[in-house]
XYZ file of C-alpha atoms in Angstrom:
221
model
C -7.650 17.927 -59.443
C -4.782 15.410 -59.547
C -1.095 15.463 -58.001
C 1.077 18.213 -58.973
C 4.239 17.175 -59.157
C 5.665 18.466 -56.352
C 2.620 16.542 -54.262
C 3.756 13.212 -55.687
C 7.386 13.702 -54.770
C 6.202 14.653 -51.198
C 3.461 11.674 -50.877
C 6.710 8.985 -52.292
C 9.108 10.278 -50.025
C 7.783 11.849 -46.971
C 5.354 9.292 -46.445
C 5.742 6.399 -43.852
C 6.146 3.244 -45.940
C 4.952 0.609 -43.626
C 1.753 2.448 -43.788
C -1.039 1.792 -46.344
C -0.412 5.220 -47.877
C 3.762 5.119 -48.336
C 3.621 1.909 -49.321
C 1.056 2.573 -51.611
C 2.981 5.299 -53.518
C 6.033 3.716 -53.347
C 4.700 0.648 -55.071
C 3.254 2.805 -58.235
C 5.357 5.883 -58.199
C 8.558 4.956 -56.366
C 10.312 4.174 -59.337
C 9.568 7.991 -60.704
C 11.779 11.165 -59.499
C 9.544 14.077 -59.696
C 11.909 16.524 -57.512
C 12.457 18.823 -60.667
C 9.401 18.675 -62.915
C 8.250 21.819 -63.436
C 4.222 22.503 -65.370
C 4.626 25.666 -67.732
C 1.432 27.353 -67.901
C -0.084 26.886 -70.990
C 0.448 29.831 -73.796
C -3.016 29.518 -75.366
C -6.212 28.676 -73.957
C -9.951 27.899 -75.382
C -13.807 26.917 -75.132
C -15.868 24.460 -76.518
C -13.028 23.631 -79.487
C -10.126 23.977 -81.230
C -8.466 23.208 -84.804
C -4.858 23.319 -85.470
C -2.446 21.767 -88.377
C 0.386 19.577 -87.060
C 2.542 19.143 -90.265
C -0.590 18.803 -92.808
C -2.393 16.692 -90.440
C -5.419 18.312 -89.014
C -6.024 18.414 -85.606
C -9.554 19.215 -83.399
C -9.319 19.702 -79.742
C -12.644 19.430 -78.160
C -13.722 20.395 -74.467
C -15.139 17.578 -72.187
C -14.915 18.219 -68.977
C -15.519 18.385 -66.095
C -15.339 14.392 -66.717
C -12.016 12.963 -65.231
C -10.608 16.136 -64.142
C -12.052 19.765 -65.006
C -10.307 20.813 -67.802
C -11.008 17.339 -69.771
C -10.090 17.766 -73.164
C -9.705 14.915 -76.607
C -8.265 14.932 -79.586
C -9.461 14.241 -82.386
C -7.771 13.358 -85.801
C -10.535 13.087 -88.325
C -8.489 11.902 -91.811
C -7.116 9.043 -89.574
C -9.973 8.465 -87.945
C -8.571 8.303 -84.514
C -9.362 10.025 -80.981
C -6.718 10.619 -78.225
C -9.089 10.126 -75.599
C -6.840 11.058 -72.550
C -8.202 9.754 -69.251
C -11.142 10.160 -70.241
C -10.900 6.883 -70.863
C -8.862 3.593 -68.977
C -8.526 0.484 -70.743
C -7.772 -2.806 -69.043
C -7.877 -1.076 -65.191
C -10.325 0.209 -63.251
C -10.324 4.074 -63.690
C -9.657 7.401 -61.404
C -11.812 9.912 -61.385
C -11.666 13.439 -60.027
C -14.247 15.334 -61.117
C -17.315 13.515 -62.595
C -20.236 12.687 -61.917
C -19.900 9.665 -63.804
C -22.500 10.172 -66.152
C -20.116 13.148 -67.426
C -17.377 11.007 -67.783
C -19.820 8.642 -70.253
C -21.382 11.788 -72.083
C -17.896 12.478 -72.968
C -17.055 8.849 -73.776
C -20.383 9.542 -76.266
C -18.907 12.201 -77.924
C -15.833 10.447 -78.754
C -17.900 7.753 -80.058
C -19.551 10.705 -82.527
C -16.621 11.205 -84.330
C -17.043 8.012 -85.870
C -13.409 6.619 -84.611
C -11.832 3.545 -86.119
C -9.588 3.488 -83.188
C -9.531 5.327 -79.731
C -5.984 5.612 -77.675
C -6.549 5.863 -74.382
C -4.963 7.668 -71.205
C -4.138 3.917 -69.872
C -4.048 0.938 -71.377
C -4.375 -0.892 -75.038
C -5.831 0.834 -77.891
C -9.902 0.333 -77.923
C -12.270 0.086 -80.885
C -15.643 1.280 -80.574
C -17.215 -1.222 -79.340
C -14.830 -1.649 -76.408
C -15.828 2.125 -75.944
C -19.274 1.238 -75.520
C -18.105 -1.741 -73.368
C -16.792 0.666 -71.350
C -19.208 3.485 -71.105
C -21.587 0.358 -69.819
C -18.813 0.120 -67.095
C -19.396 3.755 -65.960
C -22.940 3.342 -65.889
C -23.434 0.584 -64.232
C -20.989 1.546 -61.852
C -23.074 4.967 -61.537
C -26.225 2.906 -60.818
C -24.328 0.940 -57.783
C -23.284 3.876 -56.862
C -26.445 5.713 -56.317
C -27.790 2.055 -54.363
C -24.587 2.119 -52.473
C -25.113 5.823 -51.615
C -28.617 5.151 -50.598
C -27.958 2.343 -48.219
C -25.314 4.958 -46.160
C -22.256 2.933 -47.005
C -18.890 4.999 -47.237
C -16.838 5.000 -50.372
C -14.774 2.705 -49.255
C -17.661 0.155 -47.637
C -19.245 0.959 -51.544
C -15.707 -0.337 -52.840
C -15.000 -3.002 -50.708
C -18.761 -4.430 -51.647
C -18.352 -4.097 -55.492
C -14.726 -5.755 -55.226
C -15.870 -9.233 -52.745
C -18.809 -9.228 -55.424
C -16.526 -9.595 -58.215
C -18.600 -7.554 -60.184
C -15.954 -6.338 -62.402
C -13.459 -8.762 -62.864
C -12.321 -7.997 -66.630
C -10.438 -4.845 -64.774
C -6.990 -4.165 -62.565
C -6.301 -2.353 -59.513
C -10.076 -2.483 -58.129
C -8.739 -0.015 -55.092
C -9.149 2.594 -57.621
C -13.035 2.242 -56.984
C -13.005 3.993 -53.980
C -11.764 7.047 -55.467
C -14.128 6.859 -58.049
C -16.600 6.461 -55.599
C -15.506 8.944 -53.158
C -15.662 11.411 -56.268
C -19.407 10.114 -56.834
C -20.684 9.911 -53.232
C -19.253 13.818 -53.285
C -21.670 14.953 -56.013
C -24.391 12.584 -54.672
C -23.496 14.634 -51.261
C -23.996 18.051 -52.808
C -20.149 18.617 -51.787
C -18.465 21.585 -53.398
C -16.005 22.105 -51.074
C -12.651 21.852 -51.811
C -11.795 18.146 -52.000
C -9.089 16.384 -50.570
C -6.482 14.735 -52.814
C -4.651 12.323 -49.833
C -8.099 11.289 -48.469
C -9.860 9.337 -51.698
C -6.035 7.868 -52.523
C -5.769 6.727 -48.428
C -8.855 4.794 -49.017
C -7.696 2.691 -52.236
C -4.106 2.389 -50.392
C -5.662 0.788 -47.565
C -7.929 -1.697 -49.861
C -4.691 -2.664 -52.010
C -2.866 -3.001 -48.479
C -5.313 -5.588 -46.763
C -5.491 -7.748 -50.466
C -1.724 -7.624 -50.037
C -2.109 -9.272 -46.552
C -4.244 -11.278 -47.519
C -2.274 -12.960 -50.179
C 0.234 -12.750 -48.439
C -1.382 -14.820 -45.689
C -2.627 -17.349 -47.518
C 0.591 -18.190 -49.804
């Protein structure tokens, strides 16, 4: 449940850049040429976990999704003591995510924390230690609890977003646009939704927050 490739090179080029969308891919992805990436199906699949040897270092892949997207997985090194996290985890922004709820996303965050990590890479962003985790997994879960209020009081993702962001609430974190498709992913599972989502509609939403602070700023320089 995130871009393909192909979708990516379609949204840079094919979209109209003076609106919120084009410009919005153009600004993070425009740099990228995804015309001739192709994803190989993977070879080997599993449940639950996994242990491997890469050179003599042992390696445990554990199952955590659906969290970020459905297929979540980490990695976990335990003689090093570290945890490839994935997205599971965003350090320094404000995450994405696309399959939730959130309180997966932070059950998963817990089990990372169970392996007893000195260090945790992350999918995005500076390496975290574990209290930053737990910094973090307060993050989701507050942000699950405003959520539910937001949900509650019949806002729209993006209303939900554009609330939390002129509150400041979170101002530690980048790109705040990616709220609303956290949110929209939230509001979804708050909805009872299991229809197929939409992939343009949640990133139209944060384009069209990040376009009106760009005005803004704009405007008042």
């Amino acid at each position: 449940m995130e871009p393909t490739p192909q979708e990516l090179h379609a949204l840079v080029r094919e979209s109209d850049p003076d609106q919120p969308l084009g410009w919005y891919f153009r600004r993070h992805f425009g740099k990228f040429d995804f015309s001739d990436i192709r994803v190989l199906p993977p070879t080997a699949t599993f449940s639950g976990g996994h242990d491997l040897t890469v050179g003599r270092i042992p390696v445990e892949l554990h199952e955590v999704g659906p969290a970020h997207t459905m297929g979540g997985l980490v990695v976990h090194l335990p003689e090093q003591r570290v945890v490839f996290a994935g997205d599971i985890v965003f350090s320094g922004d404000h995450p994405c995510h696309w399959a939730g709820p959130l309180d997966r996303v932070s059950a998963a965050a817990e089990r990372i924390l169970a392996f007893d990590p000195e260090w945790i890479v992350p999918g995005h962003g500076p390496l975290l230690t574990p209290d930053q985790l737990r910094t973090y997994m307060a993050y989701l879960d507050e942000l699950s609890d405003q959520a539910l209020l937001l949900h509650g009081q019949g806002k729209t993702p993006i209303e939900a977003a554009r609330i939390l962001i002129d509150e400041d609430r979170y101002p530690g974190l980048g790109l705040p646009e990616r709220l609303a498709i956290t949110l929209s992913t939230e509001f979804r599972h708050l909805n009872q939704d299991r229809s197929r989502p939409s992939l343009v509609e949640p990133f139209t939403l944060a384009a069209r927050i990040a376009w009106q602070h760009a005005s803004d700023t704009a405007a008042s320089a």
